[in-house]
Amino acid sequence: MALLQISEPGQSPAPHQRRIAVGIDLGTTHSLVATVRSGSAQTLADENGEHLLASVVHYSGDGTVLVGAAAAEFAASDSSNTLVSVKRHMGRAAGDTASAYGSGQLQSSSGGNNAEGSEGSNSAEGSASGMVKFETVAGLISPVQASAQILMALAARAESALDGSLDGAVITVPAYFDDAQRQATKDAATLAGIKVLRLLNEPTAAAVAYGLDQGAEGVVAIYDLGGGTFDISILRLNRGVFEVLATGGDSALGGDDIDRALADYLCGQAGQPVLDDLSRQRQWLIEARRVKEVLSDSDLVEASVDDWRGEVSRDQLNTLAKPFIAKTLRACKRALRDAGIGKEVAEIGNVVLVGGSTRMPLVRQQVAEFFALEPLLSIDPDRVVAVGAALQADVLVGNKPGDEMLLLDVIPLSLGIETMGGLTEKIIHRNTTIPVMRAQEFTTFKDGQTAMAVHVVQGERELVSDCRSLARFELRGIPPMLAGAAKVQVSYQVDADGLLSVSARETATGVEARIDVKPSYGLDDGEITRLLQDSYEHAREDMGIRALREQQVEADRLIEDLSAALAAQGKALLDEDEYHCLDVGLQELAAVRKNSEDHRQLQSEIERLAHLSETFAARRMDTAIKKAMTGHRLEEFEGPV
């Protein structure tokens, strides 16, 4: 006799059935997909048993698109139609790419000014504010479109292995990806037909993979050196909660740079000039990568390209790699300082190595020496990020209680608003955990003001001109009132993916305006580092400038208000000497405002004029009260007994 399954109304007839969710590590050189099966996270292999998918896309004239190893085979023979390391271009403008990287042609859409691009010979187009696109036989291809092809290949692999369609995915991104780069990643997933449960910082995913969320409380350092990016994150575990204390890194530094340095060295040993032939360049890069990988387990290896043969030792490779590793350790030092942890790193409880480039013995040795700890190595560094993403996806899709894991990331640079005088008012400070919402009240500067311009900026400097402009919008419909009477609440909200929304609301009427900040190109980590360094170097100078600008704004307000009051009632309420005294005071303040760079002198002059005008202000107040009471009895203004 067959058994019948009974379910309550509104409940699943198969309550034991798990939803299918995956974690995707969308990498610069390789990508992976992982899922949780039988309680453990594991990466998924293709039909050939390969877990790593080369992040390479090839376009052919007949419309065929190849992804992975099949596409990589065309990297040398058909480099103009083969896109490699497109992650470096995600959310970036053509101008940014040209200044940041080097090898292939980039073409501005305005014509002229050819510049070098990255990782391939593809000619690329893009306006200064639009994302770069690469010229192929299939037409102009953006990094978002190429990344979507990689994501589709990973999703197809997962659906084949898991025998079902995906319910969602957690996709990892470098910790230093800004709004534009994160949005570009989400756009690629949407184009691939994948529901994004969350974007997760790669170092945070690595900590989850090692189960550090289940361990003792303490501080964890995640050192992530991949093919094209480097990230360092300092995390604190407190009562099962991961909080990212600080992040740092470089989105244009990785094992690819060591490969290029080694390829140049091999060319020099072979007596070859710098090659203009991109196909030949690719041959030397492929051989350099092979040599580097072999030297992780050997002290000496033979290298060969065409008719040339030579030997390379691990010591020679280490000499080439040391400058790049030193750059990563300097970023580690800055992150520790931002996290409030001293160089002795006594607070660090664990160090996790992530990324295939951490297989190099020199990397492991120098990281161990820097942190005075042996790093965790039990999980394949290529797979650890995908494994952590899969564990998080399993929670978010509903297969595990949501309170099993709570991840808090941080924003890399402060978010603020422009105020009078071109000053920056920070609303959310850098290294604030996300998701987060902050609100602050502002008011009008002039009488009868009915609109307010909101300028959203990012950076650490005191002047808007030294920060990065993110967005502008206007709030209209403010009731005309006296200056300073209106109350406008400006709210900044950063979601779990690091994307920003800004709204402005006038509290009396409820009129509101808002904007989702989705810039068309990204801010690279070199620029982030420069902004932070500038804020440190110019801190004292900036504070002096801010103090001067604040006094200048106050002087402008006092001059405008007092001039208007004198014109309206001055001669009626003041005798000739009193009027002359205030008029001279106004002229003296205006002269100091125009010529003085000393905020203390300007403040003293403001206070002097404010004191001189106290009598006039009192008489204006008395006049206003008498006018308001005319025709009324005092009892009307008294409250109930």
XYZ file of C-alpha atoms in Angstrom:
641
model
C 0.000 0.000 0.000
C 1.369 3.404 -0.968
C 1.967 6.069 1.670
C 0.367 9.472 1.257
C 2.199 12.614 2.330
C 0.071 15.147 4.199
C 0.910 18.844 4.531
C -0.794 21.737 6.273
C -2.451 24.423 4.112
C 0.126 26.903 2.815
C 3.083 24.660 3.642
C 5.349 22.822 1.246
C 4.344 19.206 0.525
C 8.094 18.482 0.589
C 9.370 20.272 3.696
C 12.607 18.278 3.592
C 13.522 19.582 0.154
C 16.496 21.947 0.138
C 16.679 25.001 -2.068
C 19.586 25.139 -4.494
C 22.022 27.954 -3.790
C 25.643 28.426 -4.786
C 28.620 30.592 -3.972
C 30.494 32.060 -6.928
C 34.039 33.380 -6.814
C 34.168 35.604 -9.899
C 37.937 35.933 -10.138
C 40.335 37.890 -12.292
C 42.201 34.874 -13.684
C 39.993 31.969 -12.553
C 36.424 31.582 -11.294
C 34.699 28.838 -9.297
C 31.264 27.776 -8.152
C 30.564 25.902 -4.912
C 27.566 24.591 -3.008
C 26.716 22.884 0.280
C 25.977 19.150 0.004
C 25.523 16.762 2.905
C 26.456 19.502 5.326
C 29.794 20.442 3.745
C 30.733 23.023 1.137
C 32.509 21.850 -1.979
C 33.452 23.339 -5.316
C 31.838 21.874 -8.429
C 33.839 20.448 -11.322
C 33.056 20.465 -15.028
C 32.685 17.354 -17.190
C 36.479 17.047 -17.329
C 36.879 17.149 -13.564
C 38.290 20.707 -13.576
C 37.175 22.948 -10.718
C 38.847 26.167 -11.855
C 37.264 27.960 -14.809
C 39.656 30.324 -16.589
C 38.115 33.818 -16.594
C 38.589 34.087 -20.353
C 35.955 34.685 -23.042
C 36.501 34.244 -26.799
C 34.177 35.603 -29.497
C 34.176 34.166 -33.022
C 32.774 35.479 -36.276
C 30.040 32.845 -36.464
C 28.537 33.979 -33.139
C 30.095 31.227 -31.035
C 31.200 32.269 -27.560
C 33.754 30.139 -25.709
C 34.468 30.411 -21.992
C 37.292 28.954 -19.903
C 40.130 26.755 -21.129
C 38.678 26.542 -24.643
C 38.720 30.334 -24.847
C 42.209 30.575 -23.340
C 43.589 28.551 -26.249
C 42.892 31.568 -28.476
C 44.699 34.023 -26.170
C 47.825 33.918 -28.328
C 46.435 33.107 -31.784
C 43.381 35.419 -31.734
C 44.042 37.844 -28.902
C 41.932 40.630 -30.452
C 38.769 38.557 -29.874
C 39.793 37.005 -26.556
C 39.013 38.878 -23.334
C 41.226 38.112 -20.351
C 41.113 39.562 -16.800
C 38.004 41.629 -17.546
C 37.389 41.908 -13.806
C 40.015 44.645 -13.760
C 37.774 46.734 -16.011
C 34.471 46.195 -14.168
C 32.740 49.503 -13.532
C 35.642 51.486 -14.959
C 35.777 54.236 -17.590
C 38.071 54.093 -20.590
C 40.201 56.890 -19.135
C 40.633 55.034 -15.859
C 41.637 51.845 -17.631
C 44.127 53.613 -19.845
C 45.882 55.221 -16.912
C 45.891 52.138 -14.727
C 46.956 49.249 -16.869
C 49.075 48.309 -19.730
C 48.858 46.145 -22.905
C 46.053 46.454 -25.628
C 44.559 49.458 -27.343
C 41.951 51.627 -25.719
C 40.162 54.203 -27.841
C 38.241 57.150 -26.453
C 34.910 57.586 -28.186
C 35.742 61.234 -28.745
C 38.560 60.152 -31.053
C 42.323 60.374 -30.774
C 44.374 59.899 -27.634
C 45.005 56.193 -27.967
C 46.224 54.682 -24.712
C 47.323 51.345 -23.419
C 44.804 48.947 -21.861
C 45.117 45.744 -19.879
C 45.498 42.035 -20.383
C 45.015 41.570 -24.087
C 45.177 43.357 -27.366
C 41.529 44.206 -27.763
C 40.812 47.683 -29.041
C 38.376 49.278 -26.641
C 36.083 52.271 -26.695
C 34.351 54.306 -24.057
C 33.606 57.895 -23.140
C 35.288 59.415 -20.109
C 32.210 58.655 -18.022
C 31.115 55.406 -19.686
C 32.388 51.919 -19.027
C 35.099 50.690 -21.365
C 34.076 48.360 -24.205
C 36.245 46.042 -26.288
C 36.101 45.733 -30.067
C 35.585 42.135 -31.205
C 34.153 40.415 -34.266
C 30.937 40.149 -32.253
C 30.846 43.936 -31.823
C 31.592 46.094 -28.798
C 31.684 43.967 -25.638
C 31.643 45.452 -22.131
C 33.259 43.819 -19.084
C 29.723 43.276 -17.763
C 28.781 41.245 -20.842
C 31.980 39.187 -20.707
C 31.523 38.552 -16.972
C 27.938 37.473 -17.647
C 29.280 34.783 -20.001
C 31.557 33.477 -17.232
C 28.686 33.510 -14.740
C 26.402 31.672 -17.182
C 29.036 28.962 -17.618
C 29.327 28.539 -13.839
C 25.540 28.517 -13.394
C 25.162 25.878 -16.116
C 27.818 23.754 -14.410
C 25.992 24.051 -11.077
C 22.566 23.228 -12.500
C 23.988 20.180 -14.255
C 25.770 18.932 -11.132
C 22.838 19.655 -8.803
C 20.122 18.558 -11.234
C 17.954 21.618 -10.820
C 17.675 25.360 -11.395
C 19.364 27.802 -9.031
C 17.377 29.608 -6.357
C 20.120 32.172 -5.835
C 23.821 32.844 -5.564
C 26.237 34.731 -3.360
C 28.888 36.349 -5.559
C 32.165 37.537 -4.084
C 33.950 40.788 -4.893
C 37.233 42.326 -3.712
C 36.787 44.210 -0.451
C 37.897 47.426 -2.130
C 35.354 47.338 -4.981
C 33.461 50.629 -4.944
C 29.808 51.318 -5.785
C 30.284 51.240 -9.558
C 32.274 48.011 -9.535
C 29.777 46.265 -7.258
C 26.857 47.450 -9.375
C 28.601 46.208 -12.516
C 28.960 42.786 -10.879
C 25.245 42.688 -10.040
C 24.411 43.781 -13.590
C 26.502 40.906 -14.965
C 24.610 38.444 -12.758
C 21.263 39.867 -13.895
C 22.358 39.530 -17.520
C 23.304 35.903 -16.799
C 19.869 35.222 -15.290
C 21.211 34.668 -11.779
C 19.398 35.910 -8.676
C 21.972 37.603 -6.438
C 21.356 36.838 -2.788
C 24.228 39.058 -1.794
C 27.605 40.409 -2.852
C 30.180 39.291 -0.302
C 33.706 40.549 0.217
C 36.206 37.851 -0.737
C 38.269 38.030 2.504
C 35.105 37.775 4.592
C 34.080 34.662 2.644
C 37.483 33.125 3.358
C 37.024 33.571 7.115
C 33.656 31.826 6.902
C 35.191 28.944 4.938
C 37.616 28.241 7.785
C 34.781 28.241 10.291
C 36.340 31.115 12.191
C 32.821 32.342 12.920
C 32.448 29.306 15.186
C 35.766 29.781 16.998
C 37.007 31.847 19.896
C 36.638 35.587 19.865
C 39.564 37.491 18.419
C 41.040 39.282 15.428
C 41.639 37.612 12.053
C 43.757 38.849 9.138
C 42.756 37.737 5.634
C 45.619 38.055 3.132
C 44.198 37.582 -0.390
C 46.675 37.661 -3.280
C 45.007 36.495 -6.480
C 45.952 36.746 -10.104
C 44.936 40.351 -10.561
C 43.895 41.813 -7.202
C 45.184 42.029 -3.651
C 43.030 42.521 -0.554
C 43.806 42.631 3.139
C 41.002 42.636 5.690
C 41.225 42.807 9.460
C 38.168 41.137 11.005
C 37.072 40.941 14.608
C 34.944 38.022 15.791
C 32.757 38.925 18.760
C 29.978 36.610 19.975
C 29.683 34.952 16.597
C 29.623 38.246 14.701
C 32.264 39.129 12.110
C 33.016 42.829 11.991
C 35.463 44.122 9.406
C 37.684 46.551 11.313
C 39.581 47.731 8.247
C 40.241 46.853 4.640
C 42.983 47.715 2.188
C 44.541 46.443 -0.985
C 45.123 47.100 -4.642
C 42.772 46.122 -7.465
C 45.687 46.154 -9.931
C 48.228 43.996 -8.090
C 48.525 40.218 -8.171
C 50.260 37.172 -9.536
C 49.839 38.515 -13.071
C 52.360 41.235 -12.221
C 54.910 38.650 -11.078
C 54.264 36.709 -14.300
C 54.989 39.819 -16.364
C 58.170 40.562 -14.433
C 59.344 36.971 -14.921
C 58.434 37.064 -18.637
C 60.519 40.234 -19.043
C 63.388 38.505 -17.241
C 63.136 35.470 -19.529
C 63.121 37.718 -22.606
C 66.255 39.385 -21.294
C 67.956 36.042 -20.696
C 67.061 34.984 -24.236
C 68.399 38.234 -25.662
C 64.972 39.111 -27.023
C 63.965 42.772 -27.431
C 60.700 44.048 -25.975
C 58.136 42.408 -28.213
C 55.420 44.354 -30.030
C 53.770 41.148 -31.233
C 51.048 40.479 -28.668
C 50.830 36.800 -29.589
C 54.550 36.432 -28.820
C 54.076 38.336 -25.561
C 51.386 35.856 -24.587
C 53.706 32.905 -25.252
C 56.314 34.300 -22.873
C 53.650 35.041 -20.237
C 52.285 31.498 -20.414
C 55.777 30.063 -19.982
C 56.520 32.474 -17.122
C 53.365 31.367 -15.300
C 54.318 27.700 -15.725
C 57.826 28.356 -14.414
C 56.473 30.234 -11.393
C 54.092 27.404 -10.509
C 56.781 24.721 -10.818
C 59.153 26.744 -8.625
C 56.619 26.548 -5.781
C 57.732 22.913 -5.364
C 61.202 22.951 -6.966
C 64.399 24.956 -6.561
C 65.269 24.949 -10.264
C 63.294 24.599 -13.478
C 64.059 24.672 -17.192
C 62.260 27.308 -19.243
C 61.790 27.201 -23.004
C 60.103 29.298 -25.683
C 60.559 28.298 -29.312
C 64.296 27.575 -29.775
C 65.456 29.189 -26.525
C 66.257 27.103 -23.434
C 67.340 28.323 -20.026
C 67.177 27.644 -16.303
C 65.441 29.689 -13.624
C 66.015 29.240 -9.894
C 63.628 29.949 -7.036
C 66.051 32.619 -5.771
C 65.835 34.442 -9.102
C 62.033 34.322 -8.973
C 62.071 35.582 -5.383
C 64.207 38.564 -6.380
C 61.632 39.521 -9.022
C 58.663 38.932 -6.715
C 59.916 40.756 -3.602
C 58.898 44.298 -4.704
C 55.320 43.144 -5.321
C 55.113 41.252 -2.024
C 56.534 44.308 -0.251
C 53.657 46.397 -1.661
C 51.147 43.946 -0.177
C 52.820 44.112 3.232
C 52.728 47.907 3.197
C 48.975 47.649 2.598
C 48.784 45.226 5.540
C 50.562 47.746 7.748
C 48.105 50.489 6.770
C 45.131 48.192 7.447
C 46.474 47.321 10.899
C 46.892 51.005 11.661
C 43.333 51.732 10.495
C 42.087 48.907 12.699
C 43.915 50.357 15.699
C 46.278 47.390 15.990
C 49.997 47.910 16.592
C 52.802 46.502 14.483
C 53.510 43.847 17.085
C 50.208 42.303 15.871
C 49.777 40.579 19.207
C 46.009 40.858 18.839
C 45.927 38.807 15.612
C 44.673 35.311 16.388
C 44.639 33.823 12.864
C 45.988 34.641 9.440
C 44.242 33.169 6.389
C 45.922 32.962 2.986
C 43.675 33.257 -0.058
C 44.419 33.210 -3.785
C 46.589 31.014 -5.969
C 49.543 33.400 -5.695
C 49.853 32.570 -1.988
C 51.208 29.151 -3.007
C 54.575 30.827 -3.556
C 56.861 29.845 -0.651
C 58.216 33.410 -0.428
C 54.700 34.812 0.049
C 53.947 32.350 2.854
C 57.310 33.000 4.503
C 57.059 36.798 4.446
C 53.423 36.845 5.567
C 54.289 34.523 8.478
C 57.192 36.790 9.460
C 55.105 39.956 9.192
C 52.238 38.687 11.353
C 54.462 36.488 13.554
C 51.972 33.648 12.948
C 51.840 30.556 10.768
C 48.948 31.143 8.351
C 46.029 28.743 7.870
C 46.539 26.609 4.753
C 44.282 23.568 5.089
C 41.819 24.716 2.383
C 42.965 25.130 -1.207
C 43.628 28.895 -1.472
C 42.036 28.916 -4.922
C 38.787 27.452 -3.577
C 38.455 28.982 -0.122
C 36.492 32.066 -1.221
C 33.934 30.050 -3.216
C 33.518 27.667 -0.260
C 32.780 30.562 2.114
C 30.327 32.084 -0.366
C 28.520 28.746 -0.646
C 28.138 28.542 3.147
C 26.685 32.037 3.227
C 24.363 31.268 0.289
C 23.080 28.209 2.117
C 22.055 30.458 5.008
C 20.533 33.218 2.901
C 18.470 30.881 0.726
C 16.798 29.503 3.841
C 18.459 26.131 4.287
C 19.909 27.186 7.655
C 18.794 29.588 10.365
C 19.757 33.116 9.436
C 21.251 33.790 12.849
C 23.959 31.174 12.368
C 26.176 33.723 10.679
C 26.197 37.505 10.675
C 28.647 39.332 8.437
C 29.341 43.017 8.758
C 31.481 44.732 6.109
C 32.717 48.321 6.004
C 32.791 51.226 3.556
C 36.291 52.207 2.372
C 35.879 56.022 2.250
C 33.677 58.491 4.120
C 30.425 59.612 2.493
C 29.354 63.202 2.970
C 27.496 66.233 1.664
C 28.605 69.668 0.492
C 27.698 72.535 2.819
C 28.082 76.314 2.454
C 31.607 77.420 1.692
C 32.433 74.280 -0.282
C 32.935 72.273 2.908
C 32.402 68.532 3.312
C 30.145 67.372 6.122
C 30.768 63.651 6.675
C 27.577 61.694 7.300
C 28.961 58.131 7.227
C 32.594 57.803 8.212
C 35.048 55.362 6.587
C 35.280 51.878 8.104
C 31.656 52.126 9.311
C 30.071 48.674 9.219
C 27.376 48.074 6.594
C 24.470 47.875 6.068
C 24.054 51.287 7.696
C 21.744 54.289 7.636
C 22.654 57.753 8.925
C 20.591 60.938 8.868
C 21.427 64.552 9.618
C 19.385 67.757 9.599
C 20.321 70.790 7.526
C 18.650 74.148 7.035
C 18.335 76.977 4.519
C 20.874 79.788 4.150
C 18.661 82.548 2.720
C 15.234 83.951 3.559
C 12.483 82.540 1.342
C 14.656 79.706 0.019
C 12.388 77.086 -1.615
C 14.940 74.618 -2.989
C 18.126 72.960 -1.798
C 20.895 71.390 -3.881
C 22.293 68.142 -2.471
C 25.825 67.251 -3.561
C 26.947 63.751 -2.476
C 30.715 63.382 -2.100
C 33.195 60.680 -1.052
C 36.537 61.221 0.636
C 38.396 62.261 3.768
C 39.338 65.891 2.982
C 37.572 68.930 4.421
C 36.952 70.669 1.078
C 34.577 69.310 -1.550
C 37.111 70.173 -4.257
C 39.514 67.623 -2.725
C 36.893 64.843 -2.593
C 35.168 62.747 -5.247
C 31.773 63.842 -6.519
C 29.259 60.960 -6.575
C 25.905 62.544 -7.375
C 23.806 65.728 -7.333
C 20.067 66.264 -7.015
C 17.654 68.985 -5.856
C 14.933 69.098 -3.230
C 12.175 71.492 -4.310
C 8.954 72.605 -2.637
C 10.438 73.884 0.627
C 8.003 76.418 2.165
C 9.444 79.951 2.058
C 10.674 80.765 5.566
C 13.306 82.817 7.297
C 16.854 81.544 6.839
C 17.541 78.725 9.273
C 13.862 77.986 9.966
C 13.395 75.087 7.519
C 14.506 71.618 8.574
C 15.709 69.239 5.865
C 16.651 65.707 6.899
C 19.240 64.129 4.617
C 19.556 60.336 4.926
C 22.360 58.142 3.615
C 21.753 54.393 3.370
C 24.393 51.847 2.322
C 23.028 48.340 1.752
C 24.759 45.011 2.336
C 26.270 45.154 -1.151
C 27.870 48.539 -0.479
C 25.469 50.476 -2.732
C 24.387 53.956 -1.631
C 20.962 55.638 -1.621
C 20.499 59.278 -0.568
C 17.236 61.040 0.272
C 16.352 64.577 1.406
C 13.052 65.364 3.174
C 11.634 68.657 4.407
C 10.076 67.802 7.762
C 7.201 70.322 7.766
C 5.648 69.413 4.411
C 7.083 65.946 3.826
C 8.338 66.841 0.333
C 11.133 64.447 -0.560
C 13.720 63.771 -3.243
C 16.076 60.818 -3.499
C 18.736 59.236 -5.678
C 20.408 55.838 -5.966
C 24.100 56.433 -6.457
C 25.208 54.242 -9.347
C 28.235 55.973 -10.894
C 29.140 54.907 -14.421
C 32.734 54.098 -13.589
C 34.786 53.040 -10.593
C 37.397 54.493 -8.281
C 40.507 52.337 -8.361
C 42.429 51.423 -5.225
C 45.385 53.592 -6.198
C 43.041 56.585 -6.084
C 41.563 55.419 -2.767
C 45.062 55.089 -1.316
C 45.969 58.548 -2.639
C 42.842 60.084 -1.099
C 43.637 58.529 2.275
C 47.298 59.577 2.161
C 46.316 63.129 1.178
C 43.931 63.295 4.133
C 46.751 62.309 6.503
C 49.333 64.646 4.953
C 47.023 67.671 4.771
C 45.079 67.117 8.013
C 46.416 70.205 9.827
C 46.179 72.370 6.703
C 42.634 71.147 6.006
C 41.456 71.948 9.535
C 42.797 75.484 9.188
C 41.053 75.912 5.837
C 37.823 74.509 7.263
C 37.933 76.901 10.223
C 38.457 79.835 7.829
C 35.638 78.738 5.498
C 33.236 78.310 8.426
C 33.968 81.849 9.649
C 33.620 83.171 6.085
C 30.167 81.558 5.802
C 29.187 83.033 9.176
C 30.473 86.452 8.085
C 28.478 86.277 4.836
C 25.337 85.347 6.771
C 25.781 88.206 9.264
C 26.579 90.761 6.542
C 23.544 89.755 4.469
C 21.115 89.651 7.410
C 22.289 92.893 9.017
C 22.414 94.768 5.691
C 18.819 93.758 4.944
C 17.682 94.734 8.464
C 19.381 98.141 8.297
C 17.813 98.844 4.915
C 14.338 97.951 6.224
C 14.300 99.412 9.758
C 17.674 100.930 10.521
C 16.782 104.585 10.168
C 13.470 104.101 11.985
C 14.941 102.370 15.050
C 18.441 103.893 15.328
C 19.712 107.419 15.729
C 22.301 108.746 13.316
C 25.352 107.766 15.431
C 24.045 104.249 16.073
C 23.289 103.743 12.393
C 26.701 105.038 11.356
C 28.434 102.805 13.909
C 26.744 99.662 12.548
C 27.345 100.721 8.940
C 31.067 101.171 9.610
C 31.147 97.821 11.429
C 29.608 96.146 8.376
C 32.211 97.683 6.075
C 35.073 96.639 8.372
C 33.768 93.057 8.569
C 33.377 92.929 4.779
C 36.978 94.134 4.364
C 38.334 91.525 6.791
C 36.192 88.851 5.098
C 37.690 89.742 1.736
C 41.341 90.144 2.695
C 42.099 88.100 5.800
C 43.241 84.452 5.785
C 43.251 84.318 9.609
C 40.078 82.652 10.889
C 40.729 83.962 14.404
C 40.794 87.577 13.192
C 37.601 87.010 11.204
C 35.890 85.363 14.189
C 36.863 88.311 16.412
C 35.425 90.788 13.888
C 32.174 88.759 13.638
C 31.798 88.725 17.439
C 32.478 92.483 17.622
C 29.802 93.314 15.043
C 27.340 90.890 16.631
C 27.844 92.688 19.959
C 27.368 96.088 18.329
C 24.080 94.960 16.753
C 22.528 93.562 19.957
C 20.643 96.792 20.724
C 19.312 97.003 17.173
C 18.222 93.333 17.318
C 16.390 93.923 20.613
C 14.496 96.931 19.207
C 13.503 94.934 16.101
C 12.193 92.156 18.359
C 10.168 94.645 20.455
C 8.719 96.182 17.299
C 7.718 92.766 15.945
C 6.035 91.822 19.238
C 4.102 95.109 19.420
C 2.940 94.632 15.823
C 1.797 91.082 16.555
C -0.163 92.187 19.670
C -1.848 95.171 18.084
C -5.635 94.732 18.329
C -5.381 91.901 20.876
C -5.630 91.693 24.647
C -2.851 90.230 26.776
C -5.216 87.560 28.080
C -5.442 86.079 24.587
C -1.759 85.182 24.725
C -1.859 83.691 28.219
C -2.367 79.986 28.761
C -5.125 78.452 30.882
C -4.823 78.945 34.645
